[in-house]
mmCIF file of C-alpha atoms in Angstrom:
data_model
loop_
_atom_site.group_PDB
_atom_site.id
_atom_site.type_symbol
_atom_site.label_atom_id
_atom_site.label_comp_id
_atom_site.label_asym_id
_atom_site.label_seq_id
_atom_site.Cartn_x
_atom_site.Cartn_y
_atom_site.Cartn_z
ATOM 1 C CA UNK A 251 27.555 18.290 -22.445
ATOM 2 C CA UNK A 252 28.562 15.389 -20.231
ATOM 3 C CA UNK A 253 27.070 16.425 -16.889
ATOM 4 C CA UNK A 254 23.600 17.661 -17.851
ATOM 5 C CA UNK A 255 21.038 16.389 -20.329
ATOM 6 C CA UNK A 256 20.586 19.898 -21.761
ATOM 7 C CA UNK A 257 20.952 23.570 -20.869
ATOM 8 C CA UNK A 258 17.383 23.735 -19.538
ATOM 9 C CA UNK A 259 18.466 21.983 -16.355
ATOM 10 C CA UNK A 260 20.726 24.826 -15.234
ATOM 11 C CA UNK A 261 18.510 27.815 -16.010
ATOM 12 C CA UNK A 262 17.899 30.389 -13.316
ATOM 13 C CA UNK A 263 14.566 30.167 -11.531
ATOM 14 C CA UNK A 264 13.432 33.404 -13.190
ATOM 15 C CA UNK A 265 14.333 32.121 -16.655
ATOM 16 C CA UNK A 266 12.465 28.873 -16.099
ATOM 17 C CA UNK A 267 9.338 30.488 -14.628
ATOM 18 C CA UNK A 268 9.267 33.056 -17.424
ATOM 19 C CA UNK A 269 9.510 30.367 -20.133
ATOM 20 C CA UNK A 270 6.921 28.070 -18.572
ATOM 21 C CA UNK A 271 4.342 30.759 -17.917
ATOM 22 C CA UNK A 272 4.890 32.352 -21.308
ATOM 23 C CA UNK A 273 3.956 28.978 -22.851
ATOM 24 C CA UNK A 274 1.107 28.180 -20.440
ATOM 25 C CA UNK A 275 -1.653 30.361 -21.966
ATOM 26 C CA UNK A 276 -1.269 28.564 -25.312
ATOM 27 C CA UNK A 277 -1.478 25.179 -23.563
ATOM 28 C CA UNK A 278 -4.645 26.202 -21.726
ATOM 29 C CA UNK A 279 -6.117 27.526 -24.964
ATOM 30 C CA UNK A 280 -5.287 24.188 -26.657
ATOM 31 C CA UNK A 281 -7.008 22.263 -23.856
ATOM 32 C CA UNK A 282 -10.083 24.468 -24.065
ATOM 33 C CA UNK A 283 -10.329 24.206 -27.838
ATOM 34 C CA UNK A 284 -9.423 20.561 -28.504
ATOM 35 C CA UNK A 285 -10.058 18.639 -25.266
ATOM 36 C CA UNK A 286 -13.791 18.972 -24.728
ATOM 37 C CA UNK A 287 -13.802 18.221 -20.996
ATOM 38 C CA UNK A 288 -11.400 21.100 -20.384
ATOM 39 C CA UNK A 289 -13.507 23.282 -22.643
ATOM 40 C CA UNK A 290 -16.290 22.844 -20.114
ATOM 41 C CA UNK A 291 -14.277 23.069 -16.877
ATOM 42 C CA UNK A 292 -12.268 26.071 -18.106
ATOM 43 C CA UNK A 293 -15.144 27.776 -19.896
ATOM 44 C CA UNK A 294 -14.878 30.951 -17.801
ATOM 45 C CA UNK A 295 -11.071 31.080 -17.897
ATOM 46 C CA UNK A 296 -9.193 33.553 -20.087
ATOM 47 C CA UNK A 297 -5.971 31.678 -21.021
ATOM 48 C CA UNK A 298 -4.110 34.936 -21.611
ATOM 49 C CA UNK A 299 -4.598 35.857 -17.949
ATOM 50 C CA UNK A 300 -2.919 32.720 -16.550
ATOM 51 C CA UNK A 301 0.659 33.959 -16.502
ATOM 52 C CA UNK A 302 1.886 33.124 -13.000
ATOM 53 C CA UNK A 303 1.448 30.595 -10.198
ATOM 54 C CA UNK A 304 -1.165 32.672 -8.394
ATOM 55 C CA UNK A 305 -3.379 32.701 -11.491
ATOM 56 C CA UNK A 306 -2.775 28.990 -12.133
ATOM 57 C CA UNK A 307 -3.816 28.167 -8.558
ATOM 58 C CA UNK A 308 -7.276 29.599 -9.256
ATOM 59 C CA UNK A 309 -8.016 27.007 -11.964
ATOM 60 C CA UNK A 310 -9.966 23.849 -11.082
ATOM 61 C CA UNK A 311 -8.091 20.668 -10.198
ATOM 62 C CA UNK A 312 -8.686 17.417 -12.092
ATOM 63 C CA UNK A 313 -8.105 14.492 -9.729
ATOM 64 C CA UNK A 314 -6.721 11.207 -10.972
ATOM 65 C CA UNK A 315 -9.366 9.493 -8.861
ATOM 66 C CA UNK A 316 -12.023 11.129 -11.080
ATOM 67 C CA UNK A 317 -10.617 9.716 -14.328
ATOM 68 C CA UNK A 318 -12.239 6.291 -14.038
ATOM 69 C CA UNK A 319 -15.749 7.715 -13.721
ATOM 70 C CA UNK A 320 -15.099 10.330 -16.398
ATOM 71 C CA UNK A 321 -13.789 7.739 -18.838
ATOM 72 C CA UNK A 322 -16.608 5.307 -18.129
ATOM 73 C CA UNK A 323 -19.133 8.048 -18.808
ATOM 74 C CA UNK A 324 -17.346 9.204 -21.980
ATOM 75 C CA UNK A 325 -15.094 6.373 -23.232
ATOM 76 C CA UNK A 326 -12.296 5.965 -23.811
ATOM 77 C CA UNK A 327 -10.542 9.237 -22.887
ATOM 78 C CA UNK A 328 -13.337 11.380 -21.404
ATOM 79 C CA UNK A 329 -12.745 14.045 -24.080
ATOM 80 C CA UNK A 330 -9.469 15.001 -22.386
ATOM 81 C CA UNK A 331 -7.116 14.363 -25.296
ATOM 82 C CA UNK A 332 -6.573 16.860 -28.096
ATOM 83 C CA UNK A 333 -5.398 14.319 -30.713
ATOM 84 C CA UNK A 334 -8.035 12.027 -32.293
ATOM 85 C CA UNK A 335 -7.765 8.382 -31.255
ATOM 86 C CA UNK A 336 -7.042 7.317 -34.823
ATOM 87 C CA UNK A 337 -3.941 9.514 -34.949
ATOM 88 C CA UNK A 338 -2.308 8.165 -31.771
ATOM 89 C CA UNK A 339 0.680 5.840 -31.752
ATOM 90 C CA UNK A 340 -0.489 3.503 -28.973
ATOM 91 C CA UNK A 341 -3.259 3.193 -26.384
ATOM 92 C CA UNK A 342 -2.697 1.611 -22.963
ATOM 93 C CA UNK A 343 -4.832 0.566 -19.996
ATOM 94 C CA UNK A 344 -3.710 1.137 -16.424
ATOM 95 C CA UNK A 345 -5.515 -0.407 -13.413
ATOM 96 C CA UNK A 346 -8.955 1.059 -12.885
ATOM 97 C CA UNK A 347 -9.146 0.860 -15.837
ATOM 98 C CA UNK A 348 -7.722 4.198 -16.939
ATOM 99 C CA UNK A 349 -6.948 4.453 -20.650
ATOM 100 C CA UNK A 350 -3.749 6.258 -21.528
ATOM 101 C CA UNK A 351 -2.792 7.648 -24.969
ATOM 102 C CA UNK A 352 0.647 7.863 -26.550
ATOM 103 C CA UNK A 353 1.450 10.265 -29.374
ATOM 104 C CA UNK A 354 4.181 10.124 -31.992
ATOM 105 C CA UNK A 355 6.752 12.515 -30.536
ATOM 106 C CA UNK A 356 10.203 11.127 -29.826
ATOM 107 C CA UNK A 357 10.447 10.234 -26.112
ATOM 108 C CA UNK A 358 6.762 11.126 -25.628
ATOM 109 C CA UNK A 359 6.953 10.497 -21.854
ATOM 110 C CA UNK A 360 10.291 12.381 -21.529
ATOM 111 C CA UNK A 361 11.998 9.558 -19.625
ATOM 112 C CA UNK A 362 15.380 10.147 -21.328
ATOM 113 C CA UNK A 363 16.199 12.971 -18.917
ATOM 114 C CA UNK A 364 15.839 10.643 -15.921
ATOM 115 C CA UNK A 365 17.882 7.889 -17.586
ATOM 116 C CA UNK A 366 20.653 10.361 -18.378
ATOM 117 C CA UNK A 367 20.727 11.520 -14.762
ATOM 118 C CA UNK A 368 21.048 7.845 -13.757
ATOM 119 C CA UNK A 369 24.190 7.586 -15.891
ATOM 120 C CA UNK A 370 22.783 5.870 -18.988
ATOM 121 C CA UNK A 371 24.766 6.778 -22.113
ATOM 122 C CA UNK A 372 24.561 6.119 -25.854
ATOM 123 C CA UNK A 373 25.386 2.570 -26.879
ATOM 124 C CA UNK A 374 24.793 0.987 -23.458
ATOM 125 C CA UNK A 375 22.282 -1.881 -23.442
ATOM 126 C CA UNK A 376 19.324 -1.484 -21.073
ATOM 127 C CA UNK A 377 17.664 -4.566 -19.568
ATOM 128 C CA UNK A 378 14.048 -3.332 -19.368
ATOM 129 C CA UNK A 379 11.864 -5.122 -16.809
ATOM 130 C CA UNK A 380 8.821 -2.899 -16.899
ATOM 131 C CA UNK A 381 5.698 -4.541 -18.288
ATOM 132 C CA UNK A 382 4.920 -4.298 -21.997
ATOM 133 C CA UNK A 383 1.429 -5.737 -21.451
ATOM 134 C CA UNK A 384 -1.560 -3.372 -21.165
ATOM 135 C CA UNK A 385 0.352 -0.736 -19.162
ATOM 136 C CA UNK A 386 2.879 1.680 -20.708
ATOM 137 C CA UNK A 387 5.834 1.214 -18.327
ATOM 138 C CA UNK A 388 7.912 -0.864 -20.731
ATOM 139 C CA UNK A 389 7.357 1.474 -23.655
ATOM 140 C CA UNK A 390 7.929 4.567 -21.492
ATOM 141 C CA UNK A 391 11.426 3.406 -20.576
ATOM 142 C CA UNK A 392 12.178 1.923 -23.999
ATOM 143 C CA UNK A 393 11.414 5.141 -25.872
ATOM 144 C CA UNK A 394 13.450 7.117 -23.327
ATOM 145 C CA UNK A 395 16.404 4.778 -23.820
ATOM 146 C CA UNK A 396 16.107 5.019 -27.611
ATOM 147 C CA UNK A 397 16.142 8.826 -27.373
ATOM 148 C CA UNK A 398 19.540 8.505 -25.678
ATOM 149 C CA UNK A 399 20.778 6.043 -28.284
ATOM 150 C CA UNK A 400 20.635 3.025 -25.945
ATOM 151 C CA UNK A 401 19.581 -0.377 -27.313
ATOM 152 C CA UNK A 402 16.972 -2.212 -25.239
ATOM 153 C CA UNK A 403 16.369 -5.822 -24.250
ATOM 154 C CA UNK A 404 12.558 -5.959 -23.685
ATOM 155 C CA UNK A 405 12.644 -8.392 -20.789
ATOM 156 C CA UNK A 406 9.305 -7.516 -19.212
ATOM 157 C CA UNK A 407 8.298 -9.130 -15.914
ATOM 158 C CA UNK A 408 8.607 -12.676 -14.536
ATOM 159 C CA UNK A 409 10.809 -15.591 -15.708
ATOM 160 C CA UNK A 410 13.501 -14.854 -13.129
ATOM 161 C CA UNK A 411 15.922 -17.587 -14.233
ATOM 162 C CA UNK A 412 15.660 -16.519 -17.873
ATOM 163 C CA UNK A 413 16.235 -12.907 -16.836
ATOM 164 C CA UNK A 414 19.415 -13.867 -14.980
ATOM 165 C CA UNK A 415 20.644 -15.956 -17.959
ATOM 166 C CA UNK A 416 19.984 -13.059 -20.370
ATOM 167 C CA UNK A 417 22.018 -10.676 -18.197
ATOM 168 C CA UNK A 418 24.916 -13.138 -18.144
ATOM 169 C CA UNK A 419 24.752 -13.609 -21.935
ATOM 170 C CA UNK A 420 23.907 -10.103 -23.164
ATOM 171 C CA UNK A 421 26.026 -8.180 -20.653
ATOM 172 C CA UNK A 422 23.713 -5.148 -20.264
ATOM 173 C CA UNK A 423 25.066 -2.106 -18.444
ATOM 174 C CA UNK A 424 21.748 -0.582 -17.374
ATOM 175 C CA UNK A 425 18.460 -1.723 -15.841
ATOM 176 C CA UNK A 426 14.975 -0.213 -15.945
ATOM 177 C CA UNK A 427 12.176 -1.597 -13.763
ATOM 178 C CA UNK A 428 11.172 -1.888 -10.123
ATOM 179 C CA UNK A 429 13.985 -2.109 -7.569
ATOM 180 C CA UNK A 430 12.595 -5.159 -5.795
ATOM 181 C CA UNK A 431 12.519 -7.207 -9.013
ATOM 182 C CA UNK A 432 16.091 -6.204 -9.813
ATOM 183 C CA UNK A 433 17.202 -7.565 -6.441
ATOM 184 C CA UNK A 434 15.314 -10.814 -7.096
ATOM 185 C CA UNK A 435 17.046 -11.233 -10.479
ATOM 186 C CA UNK A 436 20.507 -10.484 -9.105
ATOM 187 C CA UNK A 437 20.040 -12.880 -6.203
ATOM 188 C CA UNK A 438 18.850 -15.559 -8.631
ATOM 189 C CA UNK A 439 21.968 -14.966 -10.747
ATOM 190 C CA UNK A 440 24.120 -15.412 -7.622
ATOM 191 C CA UNK A 441 22.269 -18.615 -6.773
ATOM 192 C CA UNK A 442 22.791 -19.943 -10.313
ATOM 193 C CA UNK A 443 26.448 -18.928 -10.411
ATOM 194 C CA UNK A 444 25.847 -16.505 -13.305
ATOM 195 C CA UNK A 445 27.924 -13.375 -13.884
ATOM 196 C CA UNK A 446 25.891 -10.159 -13.509
ATOM 197 C CA UNK A 447 28.858 -7.805 -13.082
ATOM 198 C CA UNK A 448 28.153 -5.920 -16.326
ATOM 199 C CA UNK A 449 24.993 -4.454 -14.743
ATOM 200 C CA UNK A 450 26.203 -1.439 -12.779
ATOM 201 C CA UNK A 451 23.426 1.183 -12.916
ATOM 202 C CA UNK A 452 19.649 1.243 -12.697
ATOM 203 C CA UNK A 453 16.822 3.719 -13.040
ATOM 204 C CA UNK A 454 13.854 2.407 -11.084
ATOM 205 C CA UNK A 455 10.259 3.434 -10.489
ATOM 206 C CA UNK A 456 6.876 2.000 -9.577
ATOM 207 C CA UNK A 457 7.568 1.441 -5.881
ATOM 208 C CA UNK A 458 9.408 3.016 -2.969
ATOM 209 C CA UNK A 459 13.201 2.729 -3.010
ATOM 210 C CA UNK A 460 13.880 2.428 0.708
ATOM 211 C CA UNK A 461 17.467 2.770 2.027
ATOM 212 C CA UNK A 462 17.926 -0.952 2.866
ATOM 213 C CA UNK A 463 16.877 -1.937 -0.677
ATOM 214 C CA UNK A 464 19.156 0.684 -2.247
ATOM 215 C CA UNK A 465 22.059 -0.568 -0.132
ATOM 216 C CA UNK A 466 21.249 -4.185 -0.957
ATOM 217 C CA UNK A 467 21.450 -3.394 -4.668
ATOM 218 C CA UNK A 468 24.696 -1.496 -4.168
ATOM 219 C CA UNK A 469 26.134 -4.523 -2.380
ATOM 220 C CA UNK A 470 25.245 -6.512 -5.506
ATOM 221 C CA UNK A 471 27.147 -4.014 -7.678
ATOM 222 C CA UNK A 472 24.354 -1.724 -8.909
ATOM 223 C CA UNK A 473 24.048 2.020 -8.248
ATOM 224 C CA UNK A 474 20.323 2.756 -8.257
ATOM 225 C CA UNK A 475 18.563 6.016 -9.113
ATOM 226 C CA UNK A 476 14.794 6.502 -8.929
ATOM 227 C CA UNK A 477 12.329 8.538 -10.950
ATOM 228 C CA UNK A 478 8.714 9.589 -10.442
ATOM 229 C CA UNK A 479 6.536 9.173 -13.529
ATOM 230 C CA UNK A 480 2.929 8.297 -14.325
ATOM 231 C CA UNK A 481 1.171 6.962 -17.399
ATOM 232 C CA UNK A 482 -0.897 10.167 -17.598
ATOM 233 C CA UNK A 483 1.884 12.725 -17.284
ATOM 234 C CA UNK A 484 5.129 11.000 -18.128
ATOM 235 C CA UNK A 485 8.166 12.097 -16.133
ATOM 236 C CA UNK A 486 7.396 14.342 -13.162
ATOM 237 C CA UNK A 487 10.697 14.299 -11.260
ATOM 238 C CA UNK A 488 13.919 12.306 -11.103
ATOM 239 C CA UNK A 489 16.826 11.577 -8.822
ATOM 240 C CA UNK A 490 20.395 12.588 -9.659
ATOM 241 C CA UNK A 491 23.812 11.489 -8.447
ATOM 242 C CA UNK A 492 23.444 13.937 -5.549
ATOM 243 C CA UNK A 493 20.727 11.731 -4.007
ATOM 244 C CA UNK A 494 19.140 14.912 -2.635
ATOM 245 C CA UNK A 495 15.460 14.691 -3.499
ATOM 246 C CA UNK A 496 13.830 14.456 -6.929
ATOM 247 C CA UNK A 497 14.443 17.253 -9.445
ATOM 248 C CA UNK A 498 11.275 18.301 -11.287
ATOM 249 C CA UNK A 499 11.228 17.708 -15.053
ATOM 250 C CA UNK A 500 11.678 20.752 -17.272
ATOM 251 C CA UNK A 501 8.415 20.224 -19.203
ATOM 252 C CA UNK A 502 5.912 20.377 -16.343
ATOM 253 C CA UNK A 503 4.747 22.797 -13.662
ATOM 254 C CA UNK A 504 4.435 21.186 -10.229
ATOM 255 C CA UNK A 505 2.390 22.567 -7.338
ATOM 256 C CA UNK A 506 1.963 21.128 -3.844
ATOM 257 C CA UNK A 507 -1.607 21.673 -2.601
ATOM 258 C CA UNK A 508 -3.583 20.870 0.511
ATOM 259 C CA UNK A 509 -5.229 17.435 0.012
ATOM 260 C CA UNK A 510 -8.820 17.703 -1.122
ATOM 261 C CA UNK A 511 -8.363 21.270 -2.368
ATOM 262 C CA UNK A 512 -6.468 23.168 -5.045
ATOM 263 C CA UNK A 513 -4.876 25.545 -2.538
ATOM 264 C CA UNK A 514 -1.042 25.653 -2.558
ATOM 265 C CA UNK A 515 0.551 24.890 0.811
ATOM 266 C CA UNK A 516 3.325 26.867 2.461
ATOM 267 C CA UNK A 517 6.894 26.073 1.295
ATOM 268 C CA UNK A 518 8.088 22.809 2.825
ATOM 269 C CA UNK A 519 4.631 21.664 3.893
ATOM 270 C CA UNK A 520 3.490 18.216 2.789
ATOM 271 C CA UNK A 521 0.606 18.169 0.321
ATOM 272 C CA UNK A 522 -0.715 16.608 -2.870
ATOM 273 C CA UNK A 523 1.356 16.768 -6.050
ATOM 274 C CA UNK A 524 -0.523 18.653 -8.792
ATOM 275 C CA UNK A 525 1.009 18.774 -12.267
ATOM 276 C CA UNK A 526 0.342 20.843 -15.379
ATOM 277 C CA UNK A 527 1.916 19.313 -18.493
ATOM 278 C CA UNK A 528 2.818 20.794 -21.856
ATOM 279 C CA UNK A 529 1.922 17.656 -23.826
ATOM 280 C CA UNK A 530 0.138 18.680 -27.029
ATOM 281 C CA UNK A 531 -1.702 15.328 -27.318
ATOM 282 C CA UNK A 532 -2.859 15.147 -23.702
ATOM 283 C CA UNK A 533 -2.873 18.683 -22.242
ATOM 284 C CA UNK A 534 -3.525 17.989 -18.572
ATOM 285 C CA UNK A 535 -4.085 21.202 -16.596
ATOM 286 C CA UNK A 536 -3.694 21.012 -12.803
ATOM 287 C CA UNK A 537 -3.825 17.224 -12.704
ATOM 288 C CA UNK A 538 -3.820 15.971 -9.100
ATOM 289 C CA UNK A 539 -1.790 12.763 -8.906
ATOM 290 C CA UNK A 540 -3.093 11.536 -5.546
ATOM 291 C CA UNK A 541 0.500 11.395 -4.236
ATOM 292 C CA UNK A 542 1.843 13.307 -1.243
ATOM 293 C CA UNK A 543 5.195 15.076 -1.266
ATOM 294 C CA UNK A 544 6.856 18.334 -0.237
ATOM 295 C CA UNK A 545 9.129 20.842 -1.935
ATOM 296 C CA UNK A 546 12.729 20.971 -0.730
ATOM 297 C CA UNK A 547 14.427 24.309 -0.223
ATOM 298 C CA UNK A 548 17.149 25.395 -2.642
ATOM 299 C CA UNK A 549 18.750 23.792 -5.671
ATOM 300 C CA UNK A 550 20.235 20.319 -5.945
ATOM 301 C CA UNK A 551 23.961 19.959 -5.123
ATOM 302 C CA UNK A 552 24.341 18.356 -8.564
ATOM 303 C CA UNK A 553 23.889 21.789 -10.202
ATOM 304 C CA UNK A 554 20.372 21.298 -11.554
ATOM 305 C CA UNK A 555 18.312 24.303 -10.549
ATOM 306 C CA UNK A 556 14.683 23.226 -10.826
ATOM 307 C CA UNK A 557 12.333 22.684 -7.901
ATOM 308 C CA UNK A 558 12.970 19.494 -5.926
ATOM 309 C CA UNK A 559 10.484 17.098 -4.333
ATOM 310 C CA UNK A 560 11.224 15.212 -1.140
ATOM 311 C CA UNK A 561 9.918 11.985 -2.659
ATOM 312 C CA UNK A 562 6.769 9.903 -2.361
ATOM 313 C CA UNK A 563 5.236 10.422 1.096
ATOM 314 C CA UNK A 564 1.904 8.593 0.872
ATOM 315 C CA UNK A 565 -1.490 8.912 -0.751
ATOM 316 C CA UNK A 566 -3.568 12.089 -0.706
ATOM 317 C CA UNK A 567 -7.005 10.478 -0.992
ATOM 318 C CA UNK A 568 -7.903 10.109 2.692
ATOM 319 C CA UNK A 569 -11.672 9.843 2.333
ATOM 320 C CA UNK A 570 -12.962 8.059 5.454
ATOM 321 C CA UNK A 571 -16.305 6.526 6.408
ATOM 322 C CA UNK A 572 -17.432 7.641 9.871
ATOM 323 C CA UNK A 573 -20.735 6.529 11.380
ATOM 324 C CA UNK A 574 -21.947 5.591 7.923
ATOM 325 C CA UNK A 575 -20.990 8.965 6.391
ATOM 326 C CA UNK A 576 -18.078 9.594 4.023
ATOM 327 C CA UNK A 577 -15.914 12.540 5.051
ATOM 328 C CA UNK A 578 -13.553 14.001 2.433
ATOM 329 C CA UNK A 579 -10.386 16.066 2.987
ATOM 330 C CA UNK A 580 -11.949 18.957 1.083
ATOM 331 C CA UNK A 581 -14.754 19.120 3.665
ATOM 332 C CA UNK A 582 -12.207 19.529 6.460
ATOM 333 C CA UNK A 583 -10.540 22.274 4.418
ATOM 334 C CA UNK A 584 -13.925 23.972 3.911
ATOM 335 C CA UNK A 585 -14.507 23.987 7.685
ATOM 336 C CA UNK A 586 -11.140 25.663 8.209
ATOM 337 C CA UNK A 587 -11.859 28.253 5.520
ATOM 338 C CA UNK A 588 -14.983 29.372 7.379
ATOM 339 C CA UNK A 589 -12.801 30.481 10.294
ATOM 340 C CA UNK A 590 -9.821 32.706 9.403
ATOM 341 C CA UNK A 591 -8.299 32.057 12.827
ATOM 342 C CA UNK A 592 -7.661 28.411 11.867
ATOM 343 C CA UNK A 593 -4.244 27.960 10.269
ATOM 344 C CA UNK A 594 -4.429 24.199 9.708
ATOM 345 C CA UNK A 595 -6.867 21.391 10.535
ATOM 346 C CA UNK A 596 -6.494 17.645 11.027
ATOM 347 C CA UNK A 597 -9.432 15.323 11.691
ATOM 348 C CA UNK A 598 -8.640 12.310 13.880
ATOM 349 C CA UNK A 599 -11.059 9.376 14.123
ATOM 350 C CA UNK A 600 -10.601 6.858 16.920
ATOM 351 C CA UNK A 601 -12.641 4.328 18.873
ATOM 352 C CA UNK A 602 -14.140 4.863 22.322
ATOM 353 C CA UNK A 603 -15.533 1.420 23.086
ATOM 354 C CA UNK A 604 -17.807 0.655 20.131
ATOM 355 C CA UNK A 605 -18.354 4.292 19.228
ATOM 356 C CA UNK A 606 -16.395 6.464 16.802
ATOM 357 C CA UNK A 607 -14.610 9.341 18.521
ATOM 358 C CA UNK A 608 -14.181 12.354 16.206
ATOM 359 C CA UNK A 609 -11.766 15.159 17.052
ATOM 360 C CA UNK A 610 -11.022 18.136 14.823
ATOM 361 C CA UNK A 611 -7.533 19.336 15.729
ATOM 362 C CA UNK A 612 -6.866 22.920 14.692
ATOM 363 C CA UNK A 613 -3.801 25.131 14.767
ATOM 364 C CA UNK A 614 -4.921 28.468 16.132
ATOM 365 C CA UNK A 615 -3.451 31.304 18.179
ATOM 366 C CA UNK A 616 -6.695 31.479 20.181
ATOM 367 C CA UNK A 617 -8.470 28.836 22.257
ATOM 368 C CA UNK A 618 -11.665 30.820 22.718
ATOM 369 C CA UNK A 619 -14.599 28.534 23.710
ATOM 370 C CA UNK A 620 -16.864 30.587 21.446
ATOM 371 C CA UNK A 621 -14.586 29.865 18.486
ATOM 372 C CA UNK A 622 -14.591 26.153 19.382
ATOM 373 C CA UNK A 623 -18.386 26.165 19.369
ATOM 374 C CA UNK A 624 -18.463 27.931 16.006
ATOM 375 C CA UNK A 625 -16.027 25.412 14.510
ATOM 376 C CA UNK A 626 -18.113 22.511 15.855
ATOM 377 C CA UNK A 627 -21.203 24.026 14.247
ATOM 378 C CA UNK A 628 -19.409 24.424 10.916
ATOM 379 C CA UNK A 629 -18.196 20.827 11.010
ATOM 380 C CA UNK A 630 -21.681 19.514 11.754
ATOM 381 C CA UNK A 631 -23.163 21.677 9.007
ATOM 382 C CA UNK A 632 -20.676 20.575 6.345
ATOM 383 C CA UNK A 633 -19.992 16.969 7.389
ATOM 384 C CA UNK A 634 -23.300 16.050 9.088
ATOM 385 C CA UNK A 635 -21.393 14.708 12.096
ATOM 386 C CA UNK A 636 -20.528 15.990 15.551
ATOM 387 C CA UNK A 637 -16.877 16.461 16.488
ATOM 388 C CA UNK A 638 -14.899 17.713 19.434
ATOM 389 C CA UNK A 639 -12.494 20.588 18.739
ATOM 390 C CA UNK A 640 -8.947 20.554 20.106
ATOM 391 C CA UNK A 641 -6.734 23.642 19.812
ATOM 392 C CA UNK A 642 -3.007 23.431 19.084
ATOM 393 C CA UNK A 643 -0.283 26.043 18.851
ATOM 394 C CA UNK A 644 0.602 27.260 15.336
ATOM 395 C CA UNK A 645 3.086 24.917 13.674
ATOM 396 C CA UNK A 646 2.566 22.060 16.143
ATOM 397 C CA UNK A 647 0.504 19.620 14.064
ATOM 398 C CA UNK A 648 2.583 17.017 12.147
ATOM 399 C CA UNK A 649 3.796 18.103 8.701
ATOM 400 C CA UNK A 650 2.858 14.869 6.921
ATOM 401 C CA UNK A 651 0.040 15.887 4.570
ATOM 402 C CA UNK A 652 -2.569 13.951 6.545
ATOM 403 C CA UNK A 653 -5.895 15.771 6.772
ATOM 404 C CA UNK A 654 -7.956 12.798 8.004
ATOM 405 C CA UNK A 655 -6.237 10.306 10.286
ATOM 406 C CA UNK A 656 -8.179 7.101 10.893
ATOM 407 C CA UNK A 657 -6.780 5.397 14.004
ATOM 408 C CA UNK A 658 -9.572 2.829 14.321
ATOM 409 C CA UNK A 659 -7.631 0.093 12.490
#
């Protein structure tokens, strides 16, 4: 194959769903048996019954924001890994700190698929500017490149002049790292009069690739493709030559849920990215990344058939302090659940002089004053604060994944 990494990328939706959900019960059983924390949270779950998305959506969500406390209480991995620490290949620390394991499988983070989609091919040298210190970014991209048969220059971060000199001397074809650092290196090479023309393609991650930056890199001779990966899950989704959203990796199940809950949103609605992985060493079930995105309709024009994500659209953790009280997105969702008439809710906090002004905006076909009073009572009961209720027509609130909007800043 020259166009696709493997045949998995062009399966029908039915084939893919059937394969993933046929494998899922065994993965849940593994997590229950070998990862003690999941043994407790999934104690009442029969793995054999989790065979479709509706059943998966009933399982509890593990939020990335909870990992720090869990790991501090039960170091280093909070009993979430199924492989003993002494049998791992490497251990990393991400900011928090959050400790991340790596097992021995080839391309453990599955980055090769994203590199292939970016045009990397066997024998092409990759200039790797992800960090090799503490965090796994450098190793994630290096092992992906090795799985493709690409040699790697482990450049790491910093030393801009040395980076530019190495590109001129080594003549790499490919780059891995953040897009902003690539632009800095290329501009330094221009300033120093060094030839960087060998570098023609990049797979970037770690920060937003905005259109002006992508165009700036193209003007410097580099076609740039982005991927979405985390140290916990590995590859989640990746861009292709079509530049039409991010195609979900073949080894994960992705759901988009309402922030603060585990409830899937309607197709196209913005919500939090929740991922279930099939990693035997680190079997994360319904892991909430804290990132907002939305599913795009249809398949990619490139021919890959998996679900597509719109891209990174912000952070899902919108916990806000109001009048000395923390209000969480899940509390807003719980208020809405008490009233079936409410289709969607968005809490807006603003200032009126020196006082906080709290308005719960709800999509609802009715604007009955009695319903407004009931919603106010529910909000006060659950959040311990008083709020005004404003009714909006169904579908009129912004589709941006924001449940709590703090306008006071």
